[in-house]
């Protein structure tokens, strides 16, 4: 069920830095061929910064740790790939299906393969109006029980950031800002919310994660990396766009796991592609930081 790429397997055996990547961003996050181009650029960025990339996806029921270029290409254009979180893993694997791993499923697969560092764009969280819908991403619970260091650009801006931070605090998940005291909000590099720790470099973050292991704490840690100022969208502008996208989503009665892909796609349309450019740049930035943290950890 677990198929590990030979390069990744060797790197893990030799205690060299490895960084895992999700596949939902390929199949559900961006249009083809931008999705494939972005995935390969992210892998290359990780290599340039001294680590081995391991893109994770499910192919005919096998959890593949380190998809090759052809498999990533297929993920980018294949229709009907299932979006997989914790609850979907047994079904998709038993039915020999193709599945794209979300943050929660990628964390589980990373832990199974003994990969400690995982780069993504943004995490899921508590959705707006969750007090009525109870719509809370499985990503948050996974962070509370799976010891992986997740590097992202903050929770996705379509969420309720305040409630997401409250939930993470309740679950005992430390939120680290990379050279920031403000929580980045995916498309924007700051918000009105504060992170728990302002870490100045990758060595400090690696050290915190090492102590997490030494204390035998099973939860993960969340590293939030603000997108570069050059690509950060104006907060008022992007919030107005998100509100418009949510109105459209509600009109179409889109629910559950289909919400995030719809909203991200609609936001790309409403911003004339600006949000897609930001999305790509923040993932590349996260890849650089993730590789640096993994490299620092391997020296401890």
mmCIF file of C-alpha atoms in Angstrom:
data_model
loop_
_atom_site.group_PDB
_atom_site.id
_atom_site.type_symbol
_atom_site.label_atom_id
_atom_site.label_comp_id
_atom_site.label_asym_id
_atom_site.label_seq_id
_atom_site.Cartn_x
_atom_site.Cartn_y
_atom_site.Cartn_z
ATOM 1 C CA UNK A 1 0.000 0.000 0.000
ATOM 2 C CA UNK A 2 2.944 2.348 0.670
ATOM 3 C CA UNK A 3 5.206 2.787 -2.364
ATOM 4 C CA UNK A 4 8.280 4.878 -1.611
ATOM 5 C CA UNK A 5 10.366 6.365 -4.412
ATOM 6 C CA UNK A 6 13.919 4.898 -4.359
ATOM 7 C CA UNK A 7 15.553 8.336 -4.119
ATOM 8 C CA UNK A 8 13.341 9.277 -1.165
ATOM 9 C CA UNK A 9 13.908 5.912 0.512
ATOM 10 C CA UNK A 10 17.693 6.262 0.237
ATOM 11 C CA UNK A 11 17.627 9.839 1.561
ATOM 12 C CA UNK A 12 15.598 8.752 4.588
ATOM 13 C CA UNK A 13 17.971 5.861 5.307
ATOM 14 C CA UNK A 14 20.955 8.227 5.135
ATOM 15 C CA UNK A 15 19.225 10.822 7.352
ATOM 16 C CA UNK A 16 19.274 13.436 4.590
ATOM 17 C CA UNK A 17 16.558 16.126 4.532
ATOM 18 C CA UNK A 18 13.278 15.159 2.832
ATOM 19 C CA UNK A 19 10.230 17.403 2.373
ATOM 20 C CA UNK A 20 6.807 16.035 1.467
ATOM 21 C CA UNK A 21 4.273 17.794 -0.774
ATOM 22 C CA UNK A 22 0.533 17.314 -1.207
ATOM 23 C CA UNK A 23 -1.211 16.461 -4.469
ATOM 24 C CA UNK A 24 -4.590 18.164 -4.024
ATOM 25 C CA UNK A 25 -2.997 21.398 -5.187
ATOM 26 C CA UNK A 26 -2.223 19.616 -8.480
ATOM 27 C CA UNK A 27 -5.597 17.986 -9.087
ATOM 28 C CA UNK A 28 -7.945 20.502 -7.434
ATOM 29 C CA UNK A 29 -5.978 23.693 -6.750
ATOM 30 C CA UNK A 30 -4.934 25.022 -10.157
ATOM 31 C CA UNK A 31 -5.862 24.638 -13.831
ATOM 32 C CA UNK A 32 -3.805 22.454 -16.185
ATOM 33 C CA UNK A 33 -0.986 22.944 -17.201
ATOM 34 C CA UNK A 34 -0.198 25.571 -14.520
ATOM 35 C CA UNK A 35 -0.728 22.931 -11.837
ATOM 36 C CA UNK A 36 1.936 20.598 -13.240
ATOM 37 C CA UNK A 37 4.376 23.435 -13.958
ATOM 38 C CA UNK A 38 3.966 24.695 -10.385
ATOM 39 C CA UNK A 39 4.386 21.219 -8.841
ATOM 40 C CA UNK A 40 7.627 20.622 -10.736
ATOM 41 C CA UNK A 41 8.944 24.105 -9.908
ATOM 42 C CA UNK A 42 8.252 23.490 -6.214
ATOM 43 C CA UNK A 43 10.146 20.193 -6.348
ATOM 44 C CA UNK A 44 13.060 21.923 -8.067
ATOM 45 C CA UNK A 45 13.052 24.701 -5.445
ATOM 46 C CA UNK A 46 13.322 22.099 -2.683
ATOM 47 C CA UNK A 47 16.255 20.431 -4.464
ATOM 48 C CA UNK A 48 18.018 23.777 -4.955
ATOM 49 C CA UNK A 49 17.791 24.360 -1.224
ATOM 50 C CA UNK A 50 19.369 21.078 -0.222
ATOM 51 C CA UNK A 51 16.476 18.676 0.356
ATOM 52 C CA UNK A 52 14.727 15.844 -1.515
ATOM 53 C CA UNK A 53 11.076 16.457 -2.527
ATOM 54 C CA UNK A 54 8.437 13.752 -2.042
ATOM 55 C CA UNK A 55 5.128 14.583 -3.711
ATOM 56 C CA UNK A 56 2.470 12.272 -2.264
ATOM 57 C CA UNK A 57 -0.573 10.904 -4.076
ATOM 58 C CA UNK A 58 -2.646 7.727 -4.306
ATOM 59 C CA UNK A 59 -2.385 5.730 -7.526
ATOM 60 C CA UNK A 60 -4.646 2.702 -7.951
ATOM 61 C CA UNK A 61 -4.862 2.342 -4.179
ATOM 62 C CA UNK A 62 -1.126 2.692 -3.491
ATOM 63 C CA UNK A 63 0.069 5.638 -1.417
ATOM 64 C CA UNK A 64 2.988 6.875 -3.501
ATOM 65 C CA UNK A 65 5.694 8.723 -1.561
ATOM 66 C CA UNK A 66 7.589 10.648 -4.202
ATOM 67 C CA UNK A 67 5.654 10.691 -7.474
ATOM 68 C CA UNK A 68 7.733 10.892 -10.645
ATOM 69 C CA UNK A 69 7.301 13.501 -13.382
ATOM 70 C CA UNK A 70 4.959 11.318 -15.450
ATOM 71 C CA UNK A 71 2.729 10.628 -12.452
ATOM 72 C CA UNK A 72 2.566 14.333 -11.578
ATOM 73 C CA UNK A 73 1.636 15.088 -15.203
ATOM 74 C CA UNK A 74 -1.162 12.501 -15.040
ATOM 75 C CA UNK A 75 -2.429 14.001 -11.770
ATOM 76 C CA UNK A 76 -2.541 17.396 -13.439
ATOM 77 C CA UNK A 77 -4.824 16.399 -16.299
ATOM 78 C CA UNK A 78 -6.691 13.270 -15.132
ATOM 79 C CA UNK A 79 -10.396 13.774 -14.388
ATOM 80 C CA UNK A 80 -12.197 12.258 -11.419
ATOM 81 C CA UNK A 81 -9.318 12.097 -8.937
ATOM 82 C CA UNK A 82 -10.814 11.932 -5.440
ATOM 83 C CA UNK A 83 -9.879 14.569 -2.880
ATOM 84 C CA UNK A 84 -8.661 12.508 0.088
ATOM 85 C CA UNK A 85 -8.541 13.392 3.779
ATOM 86 C CA UNK A 86 -8.177 11.030 6.774
ATOM 87 C CA UNK A 87 -11.699 9.593 6.483
ATOM 88 C CA UNK A 88 -11.302 8.805 2.758
ATOM 89 C CA UNK A 89 -7.971 6.941 2.924
ATOM 90 C CA UNK A 90 -9.299 3.416 3.661
ATOM 91 C CA UNK A 91 -11.980 3.599 0.949
ATOM 92 C CA UNK A 92 -9.728 5.008 -1.781
ATOM 93 C CA UNK A 93 -6.968 2.503 -1.026
ATOM 94 C CA UNK A 94 -9.300 -0.498 -0.778
ATOM 95 C CA UNK A 95 -11.103 0.408 -4.020
ATOM 96 C CA UNK A 96 -7.778 0.886 -5.875
ATOM 97 C CA UNK A 97 -8.718 4.439 -6.805
ATOM 98 C CA UNK A 98 -6.692 7.527 -7.670
ATOM 99 C CA UNK A 99 -6.654 10.059 -4.849
ATOM 100 C CA UNK A 100 -5.156 13.489 -4.229
ATOM 101 C CA UNK A 101 -3.975 13.948 -0.671
ATOM 102 C CA UNK A 102 -5.114 16.978 1.308
ATOM 103 C CA UNK A 103 -3.085 18.382 4.212
ATOM 104 C CA UNK A 104 -4.479 15.794 6.649
ATOM 105 C CA UNK A 105 -3.878 12.793 4.366
ATOM 106 C CA UNK A 106 -0.409 14.038 3.411
ATOM 107 C CA UNK A 107 0.484 14.363 7.087
ATOM 108 C CA UNK A 108 -0.612 10.771 7.715
ATOM 109 C CA UNK A 109 1.343 9.480 4.707
ATOM 110 C CA UNK A 110 4.397 11.532 5.730
ATOM 111 C CA UNK A 111 4.298 10.016 9.230
ATOM 112 C CA UNK A 112 3.982 6.500 7.773
ATOM 113 C CA UNK A 113 7.088 7.137 5.655
ATOM 114 C CA UNK A 114 8.934 8.875 8.535
ATOM 115 C CA UNK A 115 9.082 12.236 6.723
ATOM 116 C CA UNK A 116 9.031 15.010 9.301
ATOM 117 C CA UNK A 117 8.575 18.123 7.144
ATOM 118 C CA UNK A 118 5.698 18.960 4.825
ATOM 119 C CA UNK A 119 5.238 22.030 2.618
ATOM 120 C CA UNK A 120 1.837 23.193 1.421
ATOM 121 C CA UNK A 121 0.227 26.442 0.251
ATOM 122 C CA UNK A 122 -2.297 27.107 3.005
ATOM 123 C CA UNK A 123 -4.028 24.908 5.546
ATOM 124 C CA UNK A 124 -7.760 24.402 5.944
ATOM 125 C CA UNK A 125 -9.440 25.638 9.093
ATOM 126 C CA UNK A 126 -12.695 26.805 10.630
ATOM 127 C CA UNK A 127 -15.012 28.013 7.866
ATOM 128 C CA UNK A 128 -16.977 31.226 8.106
ATOM 129 C CA UNK A 129 -20.307 30.685 9.900
ATOM 130 C CA UNK A 130 -19.007 27.410 11.335
ATOM 131 C CA UNK A 131 -21.081 28.075 14.459
ATOM 132 C CA UNK A 132 -24.068 27.228 12.231
ATOM 133 C CA UNK A 133 -22.588 24.734 9.761
ATOM 134 C CA UNK A 134 -19.964 23.019 11.988
ATOM 135 C CA UNK A 135 -17.698 23.099 8.921
ATOM 136 C CA UNK A 136 -14.169 22.635 10.279
ATOM 137 C CA UNK A 137 -11.343 21.233 8.163
ATOM 138 C CA UNK A 138 -9.863 17.867 9.138
ATOM 139 C CA UNK A 139 -6.451 19.572 8.779
ATOM 140 C CA UNK A 140 -6.798 21.073 12.262
ATOM 141 C CA UNK A 141 -7.504 17.800 14.043
ATOM 142 C CA UNK A 142 -4.657 16.173 12.126
ATOM 143 C CA UNK A 143 -2.273 18.843 13.380
ATOM 144 C CA UNK A 144 -3.394 17.976 16.911
ATOM 145 C CA UNK A 145 -2.425 14.295 16.641
ATOM 146 C CA UNK A 146 0.166 13.756 13.899
ATOM 147 C CA UNK A 147 3.724 14.904 14.588
ATOM 148 C CA UNK A 148 4.746 16.579 11.337
ATOM 149 C CA UNK A 149 6.120 20.094 10.877
ATOM 150 C CA UNK A 150 3.782 21.796 8.389
ATOM 151 C CA UNK A 151 5.083 24.858 6.520
ATOM 152 C CA UNK A 152 2.436 27.062 4.907
ATOM 153 C CA UNK A 153 1.463 30.679 4.169
ATOM 154 C CA UNK A 154 -1.189 30.611 6.885
ATOM 155 C CA UNK A 155 -4.788 29.399 6.826
ATOM 156 C CA UNK A 156 -6.583 29.967 3.526
ATOM 157 C CA UNK A 157 -8.069 33.472 3.444
ATOM 158 C CA UNK A 158 -11.563 32.103 2.720
ATOM 159 C CA UNK A 159 -11.731 30.887 6.353
ATOM 160 C CA UNK A 160 -12.523 32.461 9.708
ATOM 161 C CA UNK A 161 -8.952 33.150 10.847
ATOM 162 C CA UNK A 162 -9.876 34.060 14.416
ATOM 163 C CA UNK A 163 -11.808 30.855 15.037
ATOM 164 C CA UNK A 164 -9.071 28.838 13.319
ATOM 165 C CA UNK A 165 -6.475 30.228 15.725
ATOM 166 C CA UNK A 166 -8.757 29.555 18.707
ATOM 167 C CA UNK A 167 -9.229 25.957 17.546
ATOM 168 C CA UNK A 168 -5.485 25.409 17.137
ATOM 169 C CA UNK A 169 -4.890 26.811 20.627
ATOM 170 C CA UNK A 170 -7.505 24.451 22.086
ATOM 171 C CA UNK A 171 -5.840 21.510 20.346
ATOM 172 C CA UNK A 172 -2.387 22.485 21.627
ATOM 173 C CA UNK A 173 -0.849 23.191 18.220
ATOM 174 C CA UNK A 174 1.907 25.847 18.322
ATOM 175 C CA UNK A 175 1.672 28.386 15.498
ATOM 176 C CA UNK A 176 5.082 29.752 14.539
ATOM 177 C CA UNK A 177 5.565 32.836 12.395
ATOM 178 C CA UNK A 178 8.709 32.950 10.274
ATOM 179 C CA UNK A 179 10.126 36.423 10.937
ATOM 180 C CA UNK A 180 6.670 37.712 11.807
ATOM 181 C CA UNK A 181 4.460 38.195 14.845
ATOM 182 C CA UNK A 182 1.355 38.488 12.631
ATOM 183 C CA UNK A 183 -0.509 35.516 11.229
ATOM 184 C CA UNK A 184 -0.185 35.599 7.428
ATOM 185 C CA UNK A 185 -3.481 35.036 5.625
ATOM 186 C CA UNK A 186 -2.417 33.174 2.467
ATOM 187 C CA UNK A 187 -3.050 35.850 -0.202
ATOM 188 C CA UNK A 188 -1.914 38.593 2.199
ATOM 189 C CA UNK A 189 1.257 38.605 4.290
ATOM 190 C CA UNK A 190 -0.401 39.841 7.480
ATOM 191 C CA UNK A 191 -3.632 39.862 9.439
ATOM 192 C CA UNK A 192 -4.886 41.267 12.750
ATOM 193 C CA UNK A 193 -4.149 37.968 14.492
ATOM 194 C CA UNK A 194 -0.928 37.110 16.328
ATOM 195 C CA UNK A 195 1.118 33.920 16.106
ATOM 196 C CA UNK A 196 2.416 32.122 19.215
ATOM 197 C CA UNK A 197 6.120 32.351 18.358
ATOM 198 C CA UNK A 198 8.147 34.648 16.110
ATOM 199 C CA UNK A 199 11.063 32.493 14.888
ATOM 200 C CA UNK A 200 13.944 34.332 13.250
ATOM 201 C CA UNK A 201 15.539 31.462 11.287
ATOM 202 C CA UNK A 202 15.165 27.848 10.183
ATOM 203 C CA UNK A 203 17.537 26.610 12.908
ATOM 204 C CA UNK A 204 15.205 27.943 15.604
ATOM 205 C CA UNK A 205 12.202 26.201 14.028
ATOM 206 C CA UNK A 206 14.104 22.915 13.627
ATOM 207 C CA UNK A 207 15.120 23.111 17.289
ATOM 208 C CA UNK A 208 11.500 23.631 18.415
ATOM 209 C CA UNK A 209 10.397 20.598 16.410
ATOM 210 C CA UNK A 210 13.250 18.539 17.865
ATOM 211 C CA UNK A 211 12.074 19.399 21.387
ATOM 212 C CA UNK A 212 8.544 18.414 20.348
ATOM 213 C CA UNK A 213 9.953 14.956 19.633
ATOM 214 C CA UNK A 214 12.089 14.861 22.791
ATOM 215 C CA UNK A 215 8.995 15.595 24.880
ATOM 216 C CA UNK A 216 7.124 12.847 23.004
ATOM 217 C CA UNK A 217 4.303 15.233 22.117
ATOM 218 C CA UNK A 218 2.281 13.648 19.329
ATOM 219 C CA UNK A 219 0.853 16.832 17.800
ATOM 220 C CA UNK A 220 2.382 18.642 14.856
ATOM 221 C CA UNK A 221 3.598 22.213 14.662
ATOM 222 C CA UNK A 222 2.466 24.856 12.181
ATOM 223 C CA UNK A 223 4.977 27.213 10.570
ATOM 224 C CA UNK A 224 3.444 30.222 8.818
ATOM 225 C CA UNK A 225 5.554 31.963 6.191
ATOM 226 C CA UNK A 226 4.280 35.335 4.858
ATOM 227 C CA UNK A 227 4.193 35.703 1.088
ATOM 228 C CA UNK A 228 6.692 38.276 -0.207
ATOM 229 C CA UNK A 229 5.397 41.875 -0.116
ATOM 230 C CA UNK A 230 5.690 42.044 -3.905
ATOM 231 C CA UNK A 231 3.029 39.337 -4.311
ATOM 232 C CA UNK A 232 0.863 40.099 -1.269
ATOM 233 C CA UNK A 233 -2.633 41.219 -2.282
ATOM 234 C CA UNK A 234 -4.385 44.165 -0.652
ATOM 235 C CA UNK A 235 -6.425 42.863 2.307
ATOM 236 C CA UNK A 236 -9.577 44.909 1.638
ATOM 237 C CA UNK A 237 -9.478 44.019 -2.068
ATOM 238 C CA UNK A 238 -9.087 40.254 -1.592
ATOM 239 C CA UNK A 239 -11.704 40.140 1.179
ATOM 240 C CA UNK A 240 -14.224 41.816 -1.140
ATOM 241 C CA UNK A 241 -13.408 39.231 -3.828
ATOM 242 C CA UNK A 242 -13.791 36.373 -1.331
ATOM 243 C CA UNK A 243 -17.184 37.710 -0.217
ATOM 244 C CA UNK A 244 -18.346 37.779 -3.854
ATOM 245 C CA UNK A 245 -17.093 34.219 -4.399
ATOM 246 C CA UNK A 246 -18.905 32.998 -1.267
ATOM 247 C CA UNK A 247 -22.178 34.566 -2.428
ATOM 248 C CA UNK A 248 -21.820 32.730 -5.752
ATOM 249 C CA UNK A 249 -20.975 29.461 -3.959
ATOM 250 C CA UNK A 250 -24.070 29.721 -1.772
ATOM 251 C CA UNK A 251 -26.271 30.442 -4.796
ATOM 252 C CA UNK A 252 -24.985 27.243 -6.404
ATOM 253 C CA UNK A 253 -25.453 25.341 -3.102
ATOM 254 C CA UNK A 254 -21.889 24.009 -3.139
ATOM 255 C CA UNK A 255 -21.089 22.143 0.083
ATOM 256 C CA UNK A 256 -18.357 20.208 1.908
ATOM 257 C CA UNK A 257 -15.065 19.355 0.268
ATOM 258 C CA UNK A 258 -16.127 21.023 -3.012
ATOM 259 C CA UNK A 259 -16.170 24.468 -1.400
ATOM 260 C CA UNK A 260 -12.450 25.231 -1.290
ATOM 261 C CA UNK A 261 -11.662 24.233 -4.921
ATOM 262 C CA UNK A 262 -14.678 26.246 -6.122
ATOM 263 C CA UNK A 263 -13.749 29.338 -4.115
ATOM 264 C CA UNK A 264 -10.081 29.297 -5.133
ATOM 265 C CA UNK A 265 -11.063 28.912 -8.795
ATOM 266 C CA UNK A 266 -13.642 31.691 -8.560
ATOM 267 C CA UNK A 267 -11.137 33.987 -6.843
ATOM 268 C CA UNK A 268 -8.674 33.421 -9.704
ATOM 269 C CA UNK A 269 -11.423 34.448 -12.127
ATOM 270 C CA UNK A 270 -12.450 37.531 -10.145
ATOM 271 C CA UNK A 271 -8.843 38.739 -9.682
ATOM 272 C CA UNK A 272 -7.959 38.170 -13.358
ATOM 273 C CA UNK A 273 -5.276 35.674 -12.355
ATOM 274 C CA UNK A 274 -3.580 37.788 -9.668
ATOM 275 C CA UNK A 275 -4.490 35.332 -6.913
ATOM 276 C CA UNK A 276 -3.038 32.434 -8.920
ATOM 277 C CA UNK A 277 0.282 34.264 -9.262
ATOM 278 C CA UNK A 278 0.300 34.886 -5.503
ATOM 279 C CA UNK A 279 -0.595 31.252 -4.859
ATOM 280 C CA UNK A 280 2.349 30.025 -6.949
ATOM 281 C CA UNK A 281 4.825 32.435 -5.391
ATOM 282 C CA UNK A 282 3.843 31.620 -1.816
ATOM 283 C CA UNK A 283 4.241 27.884 -2.438
ATOM 284 C CA UNK A 284 7.715 28.426 -3.902
ATOM 285 C CA UNK A 285 8.622 30.528 -0.863
ATOM 286 C CA UNK A 286 7.293 27.828 1.480
ATOM 287 C CA UNK A 287 9.352 25.226 -0.401
ATOM 288 C CA UNK A 288 12.537 27.199 0.174
ATOM 289 C CA UNK A 289 11.793 27.579 3.870
ATOM 290 C CA UNK A 290 10.730 23.945 4.287
ATOM 291 C CA UNK A 291 13.945 22.674 2.690
ATOM 292 C CA UNK A 292 15.976 24.989 4.925
ATOM 293 C CA UNK A 293 14.205 23.777 8.099
ATOM 294 C CA UNK A 294 14.617 20.106 7.083
ATOM 295 C CA UNK A 295 18.323 20.713 6.391
ATOM 296 C CA UNK A 296 18.789 22.432 9.756
ATOM 297 C CA UNK A 297 17.028 19.550 11.520
ATOM 298 C CA UNK A 298 19.263 16.930 9.856
ATOM 299 C CA UNK A 299 22.306 18.660 11.422
ATOM 300 C CA UNK A 300 20.953 18.513 14.983
#
